[in-house]
Short mmCIF file of C-alpha atoms and ligand atoms in Angstrom, two decimals:
data_model
loop_
_atom_site.label_atom_id
_atom_site.label_comp_id
_atom_site.label_asym_id
_atom_site.label_seq_id
_atom_site.Cartn_x
_atom_site.Cartn_y
_atom_site.Cartn_z
CA MET A 1 10.20 18.76 -0.03
CA LYS A 2 12.28 15.58 0.03
CA VAL A 3 12.25 13.27 3.04
CA ILE A 4 15.42 11.21 3.42
CA MET A 5 16.01 8.44 5.95
CA LYS A 6 19.47 7.06 6.60
CA ASN A 7 19.74 3.91 8.70
CA LEU A 8 16.77 4.95 10.81
CA GLY A 9 15.97 2.75 13.78
CA GLU A 10 13.51 2.84 16.67
CA LYS A 11 13.79 0.91 19.88
CA TYR A 12 11.02 1.61 22.37
CA GLU A 13 11.95 1.90 26.01
CA GLY A 14 11.40 -1.38 27.81
CA ARG A 15 11.45 -3.38 24.56
CA GLU A 16 14.20 -5.89 24.00
CA ASN A 17 14.41 -5.51 20.22
CA PHE A 18 14.30 -2.71 17.71
CA THR A 19 10.80 -2.13 16.28
CA LEU A 20 12.35 -0.70 13.11
CA ARG A 21 15.92 -0.95 11.88
CA ASN A 22 18.09 -0.05 8.87
CA ILE A 23 15.44 2.06 7.20
CA ASN A 24 17.06 3.71 4.18
CA LEU A 25 14.67 5.63 2.00
CA GLU A 26 14.34 8.66 -0.18
CA ILE A 27 10.88 10.15 -0.67
CA ASP A 28 10.94 12.68 -3.50
CA ASP A 29 9.36 16.09 -3.63
CA GLN A 30 5.67 15.75 -4.63
CA ASP A 31 5.66 11.99 -4.08
CA PHE A 32 2.54 10.35 -2.71
CA CYS A 33 4.33 7.72 -0.70
CA VAL A 34 2.34 4.91 0.90
CA ILE A 35 3.86 3.00 3.81
CA LEU A 36 2.14 -0.38 3.62
CA GLY A 37 2.33 -3.50 5.75
CA PRO A 38 0.48 -5.84 8.09
CA SER A 39 -0.62 -4.84 11.56
CA GLY A 40 2.27 -4.30 13.93
CA CYS A 41 5.00 -4.06 11.27
CA GLY A 42 6.02 -0.55 12.36
CA LYS A 43 4.18 1.74 9.92
CA THR A 44 2.84 4.15 12.51
CA THR A 45 6.18 4.13 14.31
CA LEU A 46 7.92 5.30 11.12
CA LEU A 47 5.32 8.00 10.48
CA ARG A 48 5.60 9.26 14.04
CA MET A 49 9.38 9.41 13.69
CA ILE A 50 8.95 11.59 10.59
CA ALA A 51 6.43 13.75 12.45
CA GLY A 52 8.71 14.15 15.45
CA LEU A 53 6.22 12.46 17.79
CA ASN A 54 8.66 9.60 18.43
CA SER A 55 12.30 10.14 19.23
CA ILE A 56 14.77 8.54 16.81
CA THR A 57 16.97 5.87 18.42
CA GLU A 58 19.51 5.66 15.61
CA GLY A 59 20.16 7.04 12.13
CA ASP A 60 19.38 10.36 10.49
CA LEU A 61 16.25 12.00 9.14
CA TYR A 62 16.51 14.84 6.63
CA PHE A 63 13.91 17.19 5.17
CA ASP A 64 15.79 18.27 2.03
CA GLU A 65 19.28 19.08 3.35
CA ARG A 66 18.12 19.84 6.89
CA ARG A 67 18.71 17.18 9.55
CA VAL A 68 15.56 17.20 11.66
CA ASN A 69 16.20 14.40 14.22
CA THR A 70 15.80 16.70 17.20
CA ILE A 71 13.54 19.39 15.71
CA PRO A 72 10.17 19.48 17.54
CA PRO A 73 7.03 18.64 15.51
CA LYS A 74 5.76 22.23 15.41
CA ASP A 75 8.94 23.39 13.68
CA ARG A 76 8.99 20.63 11.05
CA ASP A 77 6.49 22.26 8.68
CA ILE A 78 4.29 19.16 8.56
CA ALA A 79 0.57 18.53 9.01
CA MET A 80 -0.81 15.23 10.21
CA VAL A 81 -4.20 13.63 9.58
CA PHE A 82 -5.22 10.83 11.94
CA GLN A 83 -7.64 7.94 11.58
CA SER A 84 -9.73 9.35 14.42
CA TYR A 85 -9.93 12.83 12.77
CA ALA A 86 -9.30 14.37 16.21
CA LEU A 87 -11.66 17.32 15.65
CA TYR A 88 -12.65 19.59 18.53
CA PRO A 89 -16.33 18.73 19.15
CA HIS A 90 -17.33 22.09 20.62
CA MET A 91 -15.97 24.09 17.68
CA THR A 92 -17.58 24.66 14.30
CA VAL A 93 -16.00 23.20 11.18
CA TYR A 94 -14.70 26.68 10.38
CA ASP A 95 -13.05 27.07 13.78
CA ASN A 96 -11.59 23.58 13.64
CA MET A 97 -9.98 24.41 10.32
CA ALA A 98 -8.84 27.85 11.45
CA PHE A 99 -7.45 26.67 14.78
CA SER A 100 -3.79 26.17 13.90
CA LEU A 101 -3.65 29.50 12.08
CA VAL A 102 -5.25 31.30 15.03
CA MET A 103 -2.65 29.73 17.31
CA ARG A 104 0.03 30.97 14.94
CA LYS A 105 -1.53 34.44 15.30
CA GLU A 106 -2.07 34.83 11.56
CA ARG A 107 -4.14 37.79 10.33
CA LYS A 108 -7.91 37.25 10.36
CA LYS A 109 -8.22 38.00 6.68
CA LEU A 110 -5.60 35.44 5.72
CA ILE A 111 -7.22 32.82 7.97
CA ASP A 112 -10.60 33.46 6.39
CA GLU A 113 -9.16 33.17 2.89
CA ARG A 114 -7.30 29.94 3.64
CA VAL A 115 -10.26 28.24 5.36
CA LYS A 116 -12.66 29.18 2.58
CA GLU A 117 -10.24 28.12 -0.11
CA ALA A 118 -9.72 24.71 1.53
CA ALA A 119 -13.46 24.33 2.11
CA LYS A 120 -14.08 24.97 -1.58
CA LEU A 121 -11.43 22.47 -2.62
CA LEU A 122 -12.93 19.84 -0.33
CA GLN A 123 -16.54 20.76 -1.11
CA ILE A 124 -17.50 21.38 2.49
CA GLU A 125 -18.47 25.05 2.18
CA GLU A 126 -22.05 24.25 3.18
CA TYR A 127 -20.98 22.81 6.52
CA LEU A 128 -18.56 25.47 7.65
CA TYR A 129 -20.77 26.53 10.54
CA ALA A 130 -21.91 23.05 11.61
CA LYS A 131 -20.36 21.17 14.54
CA PRO A 132 -18.52 17.87 13.91
CA ALA A 133 -21.34 15.87 15.52
CA ASP A 134 -23.82 17.19 12.95
CA ILE A 135 -21.97 16.04 9.83
CA SER A 136 -21.26 12.58 8.38
CA GLY A 137 -18.06 10.55 8.77
CA GLY A 138 -16.94 11.38 5.26
CA GLN A 139 -17.50 15.09 5.85
CA ARG A 140 -15.59 14.93 9.12
CA GLN A 141 -12.72 13.29 7.26
CA ARG A 142 -12.71 16.21 4.83
CA VAL A 143 -12.63 18.67 7.71
CA ALA A 144 -9.62 16.85 9.13
CA LEU A 145 -7.95 17.14 5.73
CA GLY A 146 -8.99 20.80 5.50
CA ARG A 147 -7.38 21.50 8.83
CA ALA A 148 -4.13 20.09 7.47
CA ILE A 149 -4.40 21.90 4.13
CA VAL A 150 -4.88 25.42 5.58
CA ARG A 151 -1.47 25.15 7.19
CA ASN A 152 0.08 24.84 3.75
CA PRO A 153 2.73 22.44 5.06
CA SER A 154 5.72 21.05 3.17
CA VAL A 155 4.69 17.48 4.01
CA PHE A 156 1.34 15.83 4.73
CA LEU A 157 1.44 12.82 7.03
CA MET A 158 -1.65 10.61 7.09
CA ASP A 159 -2.27 7.61 9.32
CA GLU A 160 -5.02 5.35 7.94
CA PRO A 161 -7.26 8.37 7.30
CA LEU A 162 -9.96 6.40 5.47
CA SER A 163 -10.33 3.37 7.68
CA ASN A 164 -13.38 4.68 9.55
CA LEU A 165 -15.37 5.16 6.35
CA ASP A 166 -17.63 2.63 4.64
CA ALA A 167 -16.38 0.88 1.48
CA LYS A 168 -18.13 3.14 -1.05
CA LEU A 169 -17.02 6.33 0.62
CA ARG A 170 -13.49 5.01 0.95
CA GLU A 171 -13.38 4.36 -2.77
CA HIS A 172 -14.63 7.89 -3.43
CA MET A 173 -12.18 9.50 -0.99
CA ARG A 174 -9.26 7.63 -2.57
CA VAL A 175 -9.89 9.42 -5.83
CA GLU A 176 -10.51 12.72 -4.03
CA LEU A 177 -7.19 12.43 -2.21
CA VAL A 178 -5.34 11.74 -5.45
CA ARG A 179 -7.04 14.76 -7.07
CA LEU A 180 -6.14 16.88 -4.07
CA HIS A 181 -2.55 15.71 -4.21
CA LYS A 182 -2.33 16.50 -7.92
CA SER A 183 -3.64 20.02 -7.37
CA LEU A 184 -1.52 20.82 -4.29
CA GLY A 185 1.61 18.83 -5.18
CA THR A 186 2.61 18.56 -1.53
CA THR A 187 4.85 15.62 -0.61
CA SER A 188 2.55 13.16 1.19
CA ILE A 189 3.28 10.13 3.33
CA TYR A 190 0.33 7.86 3.94
CA VAL A 191 0.15 4.82 6.21
CA THR A 192 -2.22 1.93 5.51
CA HIS A 193 -2.53 -1.86 5.73
CA ASP A 194 -4.82 -1.84 2.70
CA GLN A 195 -3.03 -2.89 -0.49
CA THR A 196 -5.81 -1.44 -2.66
CA GLU A 197 -5.20 2.03 -1.22
CA ALA A 198 -1.49 1.63 -1.86
CA MET A 199 -1.93 0.35 -5.42
CA THR A 200 -4.45 3.04 -6.40
CA MET A 201 -2.98 6.12 -4.74
CA ALA A 202 0.77 5.79 -4.42
CA THR A 203 3.49 7.14 -6.66
CA LYS A 204 5.81 5.13 -4.43
CA ILE A 205 5.03 2.19 -2.12
CA ILE A 206 7.16 1.08 0.81
CA LEU A 207 6.18 -2.37 2.02
CA LEU A 208 7.27 -3.18 5.56
CA ASP A 209 7.17 -6.46 7.41
CA ASP A 210 8.56 -7.16 10.82
CA GLY A 211 10.31 -3.79 10.99
CA LYS A 212 12.16 -4.27 7.70
CA ILE A 213 11.63 -2.90 4.21
CA GLN A 214 10.54 -5.68 1.86
CA GLN A 215 10.30 -3.66 -1.33
CA VAL A 216 10.23 -0.03 -2.49
CA GLY A 217 8.84 0.97 -5.86
CA LYS A 218 5.95 1.94 -8.07
CA PRO A 219 2.63 0.05 -7.75
CA GLU A 220 3.12 -1.73 -11.08
CA GLU A 221 6.56 -2.96 -10.01
CA PHE A 222 5.00 -4.54 -6.94
CA TYR A 223 2.43 -6.27 -9.07
CA ASN A 224 4.63 -7.37 -11.95
CA LYS A 225 7.94 -7.98 -10.16
CA PRO A 226 7.42 -8.77 -6.48
CA GLU A 227 10.88 -9.23 -5.02
CA ASN A 228 9.91 -12.08 -2.70
CA ILE A 229 7.02 -14.38 -1.79
CA PHE A 230 5.84 -12.11 1.03
CA VAL A 231 5.46 -9.16 -1.35
CA ALA A 232 3.78 -11.33 -4.00
CA ARG A 233 1.21 -12.50 -1.46
CA PHE A 234 0.61 -9.07 0.07
CA ILE A 235 -0.20 -7.32 -3.21
CA GLY A 236 -3.08 -8.37 -5.47
CA SER A 237 -6.59 -9.59 -4.84
CA PRO A 238 -7.48 -12.44 -4.99
CA THR A 239 -4.10 -13.51 -3.61
CA ILE A 240 -1.47 -14.92 -5.95
CA ASN A 241 -1.14 -18.73 -6.14
CA ILE A 242 2.19 -20.00 -4.82
CA ILE A 243 3.06 -23.55 -5.83
CA LYS A 244 6.06 -25.37 -4.38
CA GLY A 245 8.15 -27.75 -6.40
CA LYS A 246 11.52 -28.43 -8.02
CA TYR A 247 13.38 -27.33 -11.11
CA LYS A 248 14.19 -30.59 -12.97
CA GLY A 249 15.46 -31.06 -16.52
CA GLY A 250 14.61 -27.48 -17.47
CA LYS A 251 11.07 -27.72 -16.15
CA PHE A 252 9.23 -26.68 -13.01
CA VAL A 253 7.50 -29.70 -11.48
CA SER A 254 5.18 -29.31 -8.49
CA GLU A 255 5.74 -31.39 -5.35
CA THR A 256 3.20 -34.05 -6.35
CA ASP A 257 3.88 -33.87 -10.10
CA THR A 258 0.41 -32.44 -10.70
CA ILE A 259 1.76 -29.40 -12.47
CA ALA A 260 4.66 -29.29 -14.92
CA LEU A 261 5.68 -26.07 -16.58
CA THR A 262 8.30 -25.19 -19.18
CA PRO A 263 9.55 -21.66 -18.51
CA SER A 264 9.87 -19.00 -21.19
CA LYS A 265 13.34 -18.63 -22.75
CA GLU A 266 14.06 -15.49 -20.70
CA ASP A 267 13.05 -17.14 -17.44
CA ALA A 268 15.06 -20.29 -18.26
CA GLU A 269 18.22 -18.13 -18.30
CA TYR A 270 17.57 -17.05 -14.70
CA LEU A 271 16.76 -20.61 -13.66
CA LYS A 272 20.00 -22.16 -14.95
CA ASP A 273 21.61 -22.24 -11.51
CA PHE A 274 18.55 -23.81 -9.92
CA GLU A 275 18.63 -27.20 -11.67
CA GLY A 276 17.70 -29.84 -9.08
CA LYS A 277 16.79 -27.22 -6.47
CA GLU A 278 13.54 -26.43 -4.70
CA ILE A 279 11.76 -23.48 -6.19
CA SER A 280 8.23 -22.08 -6.06
CA ILE A 281 6.19 -20.47 -8.78
CA GLY A 282 3.76 -17.63 -8.29
CA ILE A 283 0.89 -17.13 -10.67
CA ARG A 284 -1.79 -14.49 -10.29
CA PRO A 285 -5.36 -15.80 -10.55
CA GLU A 286 -6.02 -13.85 -13.75
CA ARG A 287 -3.00 -15.26 -15.59
CA PHE A 288 -4.33 -18.76 -16.26
CA GLU A 289 -5.65 -19.57 -19.69
CA SER A 290 -9.04 -21.19 -20.04
CA GLY A 291 -8.86 -24.35 -22.09
CA GLY A 292 -5.10 -24.12 -22.31
CA GLU A 293 -4.80 -25.21 -25.93
CA PHE A 294 -1.10 -24.42 -26.12
CA GLY A 295 1.79 -25.34 -23.87
CA ASP A 296 1.53 -27.07 -20.51
CA THR A 297 -1.91 -27.75 -19.09
CA PHE A 298 -3.46 -29.18 -15.94
CA GLU A 299 -6.91 -30.14 -14.72
CA ALA A 300 -8.74 -28.51 -11.86
CA THR A 301 -12.14 -29.11 -10.30
CA ILE A 302 -14.18 -26.03 -9.42
CA ASP A 303 -15.54 -26.20 -5.87
CA VAL A 304 -16.90 -22.69 -5.35
CA ILE A 305 -17.54 -19.78 -7.69
CA GLU A 306 -17.69 -16.21 -6.50
CA MET A 307 -19.50 -14.03 -9.02
CA LEU A 308 -18.21 -10.46 -8.82
CA GLY A 309 -19.94 -9.11 -11.92
CA LYS A 310 -17.15 -8.28 -14.31
CA GLU A 311 -15.23 -11.36 -13.19
CA LYS A 312 -15.70 -14.72 -11.56
CA THR A 313 -13.33 -16.15 -8.98
CA LEU A 314 -13.05 -19.92 -9.20
CA PHE A 315 -11.90 -21.73 -6.08
CA ALA A 316 -10.60 -24.99 -7.48
CA THR A 317 -8.79 -28.15 -6.42
CA LEU A 318 -6.00 -29.89 -8.28
CA LYS A 319 -5.73 -33.68 -8.59
CA ASP A 320 -3.45 -33.83 -5.55
CA GLY A 321 -6.05 -32.00 -3.45
CA SER A 322 -4.23 -28.66 -3.31
CA ASP A 323 -6.11 -25.39 -3.77
CA LEU A 324 -5.89 -22.99 -6.67
CA VAL A 325 -7.65 -19.68 -7.32
CA ILE A 326 -8.47 -18.71 -10.89
CA SER A 327 -10.12 -15.48 -12.09
CA THR A 328 -12.06 -15.44 -15.34
CA PRO A 329 -14.25 -12.86 -17.07
CA GLY A 330 -17.73 -12.79 -15.56
CA HIS A 331 -19.50 -14.03 -18.67
CA TYR A 332 -17.50 -17.27 -18.93
CA ASP A 333 -19.74 -20.24 -18.34
CA TYR A 334 -18.16 -22.22 -15.50
CA LYS A 335 -20.19 -24.23 -13.01
CA GLU A 336 -19.40 -25.57 -9.57
CA GLY A 337 -18.46 -29.26 -9.62
CA GLU A 338 -17.04 -29.20 -13.15
CA THR A 339 -13.49 -30.25 -14.02
CA HIS A 340 -11.70 -28.17 -16.64
CA THR A 341 -8.35 -27.94 -18.36
CA PHE A 342 -6.33 -24.76 -17.81
CA GLY A 343 -3.02 -23.47 -19.11
CA PHE A 344 -0.59 -20.73 -18.06
CA ASP A 345 0.43 -17.41 -19.46
CA ILE A 346 4.11 -18.34 -19.24
CA LYS A 347 5.24 -14.72 -19.49
CA ALA A 348 3.46 -14.04 -16.19
CA ILE A 349 5.13 -16.63 -13.97
CA HIS A 350 7.11 -15.46 -10.95
CA TYR A 351 9.87 -17.84 -9.86
CA PHE A 352 11.10 -17.84 -6.27
CA ASP A 353 13.89 -19.61 -4.42
CA SER A 354 11.92 -21.76 -1.94
CA GLU A 355 14.68 -21.51 0.65
CA THR A 356 15.01 -17.72 0.80
CA GLY A 357 11.70 -16.70 -0.76
CA GLU A 358 13.62 -14.31 -3.07
CA ARG A 359 12.64 -13.72 -6.68
CA ILE A 360 14.71 -15.58 -9.29
CA ASN A 361 13.56 -14.07 -12.62
CA ARG A 362 14.48 -10.44 -12.04
P1 ATP B 1 -1.14 -1.13 13.04
O1 ATP B 1 -1.46 -1.23 11.57
O2 ATP B 1 -1.74 -2.24 13.84
O3 ATP B 1 -1.38 0.22 13.61
P2 ATP B 1 1.69 -0.59 12.72
O4 ATP B 1 2.32 -1.25 11.54
O5 ATP B 1 1.36 0.85 12.58
O6 ATP B 1 0.44 -1.43 13.18
P3 ATP B 1 3.18 0.19 15.06
O7 ATP B 1 2.02 0.85 15.70
O8 ATP B 1 4.24 1.06 14.50
O9 ATP B 1 2.69 -0.81 13.93
O10 ATP B 1 3.82 -0.81 16.11
C1 ATP B 1 4.95 -1.61 15.81
C2 ATP B 1 5.38 -2.35 17.06
O11 ATP B 1 5.86 -1.42 18.02
C3 ATP B 1 4.29 -3.12 17.75
O12 ATP B 1 4.83 -4.34 18.20
C4 ATP B 1 3.87 -2.24 18.89
O13 ATP B 1 3.38 -3.00 19.96
C5 ATP B 1 5.18 -1.56 19.25
N1 ATP B 1 4.93 -0.23 19.83
C6 ATP B 1 4.27 0.79 19.26
N2 ATP B 1 4.25 1.88 20.04
C7 ATP B 1 4.93 1.55 21.17
C8 ATP B 1 5.29 2.24 22.38
N3 ATP B 1 4.93 3.50 22.58
N4 ATP B 1 5.99 1.56 23.32
C9 ATP B 1 6.38 0.30 23.10
N5 ATP B 1 6.10 -0.42 22.01
C10 ATP B 1 5.38 0.19 21.03
#
């Protein structure tokens, strides 16, 4: 099922301003759409509007061609999974999963089939007769998913469902959720503040900040073509380096002249109108070149090295005292305290208008 939002807005009672405004979006059938953004940006508000748990102040919400603004949650054909799992503690796993179907007065045989099928899919058959308190956090999360799956909804809505799990389990459940989505094909909308979850799971990411959409697209578009500095900083770990400067005589020159960079031919076309203006460059930590034998180079002193195994993160300082983060393969032999020459992969430079923060080389 498609979920379409036209000029959606939410203004909570007693609040002076709109929490969300001008939300125009189309989530396609079978999409795994991740709503991403920092705390307080309005992610949960948007999800609750789609679920029917929040009233819609302005705009229209459609499920395919059907306008659902005033349709109550139980008639929207959705299933929601919360961060807190919200399982009934006195019921077995089986009864928790069966609950919504029992309430719908489905036949016992059908309920039994659905619960067992979901349990098999989620590999929780062994625990069907345990109580929530007797199983682990990861297993409880699966039960919460199972409870949503048995309803066979047209849309799954998930609000930070993995945030109570430890890092290893979260990584595992990410893959499980993607597998599950591939096998069920149900349109899913998933809220998180974790860019890794968005990058690894989404077919479509919606990045919100301050109640506004910053960018909509595929994960690789966010990484390779962030539309503004906020997006560039939000996606990618370690965080992208943003260096302020000017565009002078066909070159980018940093504020203190420590870095000078000649753009690629393609980028120079976009930069034509920016001669003499303040611009910023963004360069991801892994797009520096060690040694920098060709093109523009600069020197940086390595203060701290974080060894992550397959890669090393170098926290370095430029001559003017500003910070720079550089990622290198783990086997490269850098030491703290050393000064080295680095270059740029000039095809990987993001140029931004310093005034608006908007991307220049589209
Ligand atoms: P988090 O990741 O911290 O959960 P979020 O992006 O999901 O944040 P929301 O929970 O949607 O953000 O909240 C967005 C804004 O709306 C916040 O400023 C919050 O205080 C406000 N808000 C949320 N619910 C209500 C409510 N029921 N009444 C009034 N204001 C609310």
